[in-house]
PDB file of C-alpha atoms in Angstrom:
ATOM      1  CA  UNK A   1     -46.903-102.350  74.549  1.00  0.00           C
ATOM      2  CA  UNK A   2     -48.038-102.627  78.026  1.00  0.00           C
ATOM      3  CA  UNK A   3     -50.628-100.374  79.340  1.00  0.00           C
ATOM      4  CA  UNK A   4     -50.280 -98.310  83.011  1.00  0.00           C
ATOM      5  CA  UNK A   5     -53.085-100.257  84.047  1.00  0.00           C
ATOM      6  CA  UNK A   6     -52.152-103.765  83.194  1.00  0.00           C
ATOM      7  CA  UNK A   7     -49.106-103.086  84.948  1.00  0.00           C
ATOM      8  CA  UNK A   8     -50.670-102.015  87.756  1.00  0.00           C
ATOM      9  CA  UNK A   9     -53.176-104.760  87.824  1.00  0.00           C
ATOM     10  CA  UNK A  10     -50.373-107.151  88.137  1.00  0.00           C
ATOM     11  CA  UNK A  11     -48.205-105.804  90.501  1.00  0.00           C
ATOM     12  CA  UNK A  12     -52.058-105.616  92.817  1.00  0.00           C
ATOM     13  CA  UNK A  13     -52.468-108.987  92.495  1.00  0.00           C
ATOM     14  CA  UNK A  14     -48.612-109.670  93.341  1.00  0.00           C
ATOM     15  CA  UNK A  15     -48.457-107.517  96.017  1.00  0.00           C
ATOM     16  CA  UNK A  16     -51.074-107.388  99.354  1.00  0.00           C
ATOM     17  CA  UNK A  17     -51.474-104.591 101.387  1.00  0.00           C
ATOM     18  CA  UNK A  18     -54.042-101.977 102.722  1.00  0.00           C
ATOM     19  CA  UNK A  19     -54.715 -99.404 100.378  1.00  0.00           C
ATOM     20  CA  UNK A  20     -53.076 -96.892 102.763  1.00  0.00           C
ATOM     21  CA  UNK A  21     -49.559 -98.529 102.247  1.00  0.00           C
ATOM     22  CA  UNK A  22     -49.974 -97.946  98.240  1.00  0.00           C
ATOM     23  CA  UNK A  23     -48.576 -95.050  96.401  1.00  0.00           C
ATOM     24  CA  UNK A  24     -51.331 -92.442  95.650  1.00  0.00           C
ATOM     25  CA  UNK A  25     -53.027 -92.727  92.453  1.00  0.00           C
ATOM     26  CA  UNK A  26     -51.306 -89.641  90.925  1.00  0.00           C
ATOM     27  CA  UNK A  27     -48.213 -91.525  91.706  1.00  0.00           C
ATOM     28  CA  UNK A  28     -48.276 -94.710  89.613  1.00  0.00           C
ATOM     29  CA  UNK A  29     -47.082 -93.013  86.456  1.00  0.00           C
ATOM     30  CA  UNK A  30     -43.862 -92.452  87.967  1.00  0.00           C
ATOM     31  CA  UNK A  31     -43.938 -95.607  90.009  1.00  0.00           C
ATOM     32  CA  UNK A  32     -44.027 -97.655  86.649  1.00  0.00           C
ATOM     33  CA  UNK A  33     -41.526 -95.241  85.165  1.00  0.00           C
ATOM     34  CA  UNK A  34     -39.529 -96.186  87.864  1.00  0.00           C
ATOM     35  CA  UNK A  35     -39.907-100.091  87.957  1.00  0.00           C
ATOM     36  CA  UNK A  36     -39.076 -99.660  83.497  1.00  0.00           C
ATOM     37  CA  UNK A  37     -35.924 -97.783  84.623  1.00  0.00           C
ATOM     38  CA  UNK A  38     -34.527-100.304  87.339  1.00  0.00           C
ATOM     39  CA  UNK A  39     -36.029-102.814  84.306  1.00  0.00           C
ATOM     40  CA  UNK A  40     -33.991-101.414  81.699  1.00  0.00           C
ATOM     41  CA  UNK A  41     -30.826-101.261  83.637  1.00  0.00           C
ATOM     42  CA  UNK A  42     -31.076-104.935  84.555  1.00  0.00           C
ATOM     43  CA  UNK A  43     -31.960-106.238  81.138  1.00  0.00           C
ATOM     44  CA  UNK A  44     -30.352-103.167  78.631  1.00  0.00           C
ATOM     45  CA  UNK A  45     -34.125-102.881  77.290  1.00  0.00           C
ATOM     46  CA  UNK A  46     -35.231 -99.579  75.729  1.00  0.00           C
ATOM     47  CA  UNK A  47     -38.991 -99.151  77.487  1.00  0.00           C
ATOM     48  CA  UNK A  48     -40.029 -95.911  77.298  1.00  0.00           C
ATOM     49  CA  UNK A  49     -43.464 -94.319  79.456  1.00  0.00           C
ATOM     50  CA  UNK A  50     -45.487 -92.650  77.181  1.00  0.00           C
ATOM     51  CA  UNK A  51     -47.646 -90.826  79.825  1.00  0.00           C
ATOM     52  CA  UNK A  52     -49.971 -89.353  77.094  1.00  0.00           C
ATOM     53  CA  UNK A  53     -51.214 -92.486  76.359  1.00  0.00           C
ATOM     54  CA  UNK A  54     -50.320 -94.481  79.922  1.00  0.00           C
ATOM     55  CA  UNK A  55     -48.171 -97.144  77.973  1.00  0.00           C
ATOM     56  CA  UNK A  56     -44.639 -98.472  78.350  1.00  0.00           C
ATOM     57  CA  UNK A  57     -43.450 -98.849  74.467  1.00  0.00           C
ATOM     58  CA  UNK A  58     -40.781-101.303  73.899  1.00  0.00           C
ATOM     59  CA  UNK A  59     -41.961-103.821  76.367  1.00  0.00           C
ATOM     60  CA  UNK A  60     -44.975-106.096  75.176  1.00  0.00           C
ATOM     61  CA  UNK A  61     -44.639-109.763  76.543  1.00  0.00           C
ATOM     62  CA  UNK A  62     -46.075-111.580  79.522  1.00  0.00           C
ATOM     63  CA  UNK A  63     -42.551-112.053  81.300  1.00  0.00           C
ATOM     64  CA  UNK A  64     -41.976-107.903  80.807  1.00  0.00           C
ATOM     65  CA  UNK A  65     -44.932-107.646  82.689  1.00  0.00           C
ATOM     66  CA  UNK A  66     -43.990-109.664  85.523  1.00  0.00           C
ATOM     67  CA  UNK A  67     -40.734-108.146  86.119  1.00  0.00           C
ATOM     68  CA  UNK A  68     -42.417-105.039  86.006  1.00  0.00           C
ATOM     69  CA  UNK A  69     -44.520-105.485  88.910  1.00  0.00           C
ATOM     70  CA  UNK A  70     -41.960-107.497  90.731  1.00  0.00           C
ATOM     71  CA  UNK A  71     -40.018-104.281  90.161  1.00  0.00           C
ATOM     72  CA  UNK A  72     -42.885-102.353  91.526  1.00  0.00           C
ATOM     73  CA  UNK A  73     -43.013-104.907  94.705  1.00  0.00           C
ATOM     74  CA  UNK A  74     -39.687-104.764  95.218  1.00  0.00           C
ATOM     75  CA  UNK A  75     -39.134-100.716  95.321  1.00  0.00           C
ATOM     76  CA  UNK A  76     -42.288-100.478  97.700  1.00  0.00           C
ATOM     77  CA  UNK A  77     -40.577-103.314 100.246  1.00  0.00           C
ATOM     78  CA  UNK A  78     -37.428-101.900 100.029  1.00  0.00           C
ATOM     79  CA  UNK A  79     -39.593 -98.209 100.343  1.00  0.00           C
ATOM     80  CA  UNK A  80     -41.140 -99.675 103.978  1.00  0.00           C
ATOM     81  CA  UNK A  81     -37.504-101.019 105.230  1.00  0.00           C
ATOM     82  CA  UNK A  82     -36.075 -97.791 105.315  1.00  0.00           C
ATOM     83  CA  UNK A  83     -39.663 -96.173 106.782  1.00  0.00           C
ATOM     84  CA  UNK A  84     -39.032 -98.362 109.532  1.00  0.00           C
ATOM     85  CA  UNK A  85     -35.668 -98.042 109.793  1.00  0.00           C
ATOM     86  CA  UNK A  86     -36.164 -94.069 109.982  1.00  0.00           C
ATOM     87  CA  UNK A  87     -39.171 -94.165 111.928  1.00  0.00           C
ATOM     88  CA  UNK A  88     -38.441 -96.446 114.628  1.00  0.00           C
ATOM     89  CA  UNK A  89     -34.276 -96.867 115.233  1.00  0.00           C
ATOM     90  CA  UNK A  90     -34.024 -93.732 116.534  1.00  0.00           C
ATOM     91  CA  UNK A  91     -36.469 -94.207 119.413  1.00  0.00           C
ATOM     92  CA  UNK A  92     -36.832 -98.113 119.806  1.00  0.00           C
ATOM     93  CA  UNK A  93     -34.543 -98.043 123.003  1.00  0.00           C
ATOM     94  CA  UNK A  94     -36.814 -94.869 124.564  1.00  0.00           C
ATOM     95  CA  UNK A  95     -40.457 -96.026 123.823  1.00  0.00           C
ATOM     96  CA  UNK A  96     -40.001 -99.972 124.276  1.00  0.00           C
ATOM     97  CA  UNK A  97     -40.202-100.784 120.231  1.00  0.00           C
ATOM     98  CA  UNK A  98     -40.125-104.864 120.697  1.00  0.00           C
ATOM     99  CA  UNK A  99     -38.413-107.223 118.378  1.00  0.00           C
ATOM    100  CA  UNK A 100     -37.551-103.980 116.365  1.00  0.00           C
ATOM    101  CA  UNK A 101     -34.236-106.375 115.101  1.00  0.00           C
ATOM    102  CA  UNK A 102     -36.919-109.172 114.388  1.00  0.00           C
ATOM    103  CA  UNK A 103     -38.894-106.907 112.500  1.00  0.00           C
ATOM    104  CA  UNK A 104     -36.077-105.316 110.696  1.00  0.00           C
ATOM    105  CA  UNK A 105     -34.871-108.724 109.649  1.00  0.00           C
ATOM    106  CA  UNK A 106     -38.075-110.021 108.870  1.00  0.00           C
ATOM    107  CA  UNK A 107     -38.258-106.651 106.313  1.00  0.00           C
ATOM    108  CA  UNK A 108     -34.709-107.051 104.950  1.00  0.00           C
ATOM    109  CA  UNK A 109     -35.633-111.208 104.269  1.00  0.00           C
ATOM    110  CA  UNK A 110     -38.727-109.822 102.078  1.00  0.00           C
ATOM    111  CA  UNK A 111     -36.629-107.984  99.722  1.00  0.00           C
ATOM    112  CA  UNK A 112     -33.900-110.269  99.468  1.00  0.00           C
ATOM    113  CA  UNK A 113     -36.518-112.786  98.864  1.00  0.00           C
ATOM    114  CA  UNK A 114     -38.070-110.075  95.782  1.00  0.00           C
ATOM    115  CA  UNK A 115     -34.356-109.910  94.592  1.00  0.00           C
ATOM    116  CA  UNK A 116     -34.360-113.497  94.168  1.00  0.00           C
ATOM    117  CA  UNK A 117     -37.324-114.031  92.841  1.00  0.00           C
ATOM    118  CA  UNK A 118     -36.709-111.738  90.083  1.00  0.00           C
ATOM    119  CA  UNK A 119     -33.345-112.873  89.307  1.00  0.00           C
ATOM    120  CA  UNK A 120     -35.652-116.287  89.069  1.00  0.00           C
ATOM    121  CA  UNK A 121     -38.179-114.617  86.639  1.00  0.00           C
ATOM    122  CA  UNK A 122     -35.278-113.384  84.378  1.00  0.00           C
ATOM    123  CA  UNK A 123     -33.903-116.412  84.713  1.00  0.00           C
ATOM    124  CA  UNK A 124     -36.894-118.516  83.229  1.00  0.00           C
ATOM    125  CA  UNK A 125     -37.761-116.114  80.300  1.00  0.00           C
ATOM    126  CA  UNK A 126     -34.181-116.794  79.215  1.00  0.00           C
ATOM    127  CA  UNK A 127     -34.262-118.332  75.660  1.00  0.00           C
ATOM    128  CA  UNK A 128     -32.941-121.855  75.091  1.00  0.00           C
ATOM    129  CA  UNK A 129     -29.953-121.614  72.273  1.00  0.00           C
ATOM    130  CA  UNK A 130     -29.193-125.163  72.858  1.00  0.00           C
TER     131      UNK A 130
END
């Protein structure tokens, strides 16, 4: 079992940004809920938030902990593309945005780059039947 704030730890230490640009406190329950979700999808896992206790049950090794954050990372880059994207489209012809296409594609190369990375993680914590 993996505790709320292990998982949180590790997506911290994966992921570095001003505290401003991280989900509120009250939020990381259903952040990790989220990142087990997208986690059990990908991998046909059975985790399972037990907010009571702030655990994820059915998940207890170090590589279910990485892909958790990674999740975590990934959602929140993907989460600031499309604030961008919103935010500053509309009016980056009107109020001089520059290198808004730079930027975008600077945004859209970080989460590929998460994507790949955790196809890499999954990847290595793939058992060896040979």
């Amino acid at each position: 079992m993996l505790t709320f704030d292990l998982i949180w730890e590790t997506f911290l230490e994966n992921y570095k940004v001003e505290d401003i640009d991280l989900p509120h406190p009250d939020q990381i329950p259903s952040v990790i809920q989220n990142a087990s979700r997208l986690l059990n999808n990908r991998m046909r896992t059975k985790a399972v938030c037990n907010f009571a206790s702030e655990i994820v049950e059915g998940l207890s090794n170090e590589d279910d902990l990485i892909l958790l954050a990674h999740y975590i990372k990934l959602v929140q880059l993907t989460n600031s593309k499309v604030f961008y994207e919103k935010l500053y489209n509309p009016f980056s012809a009107d109020v001089g945005v520059r290198n808004f296409k730079t930027q975008l594609d600077s945004l859209n190369n970080s989460v590929k780059e998460q994507e790949n990375l955790i196809d890499e993680i999954i990847f290595n914590a793939m058992e060896d039947f040979i």
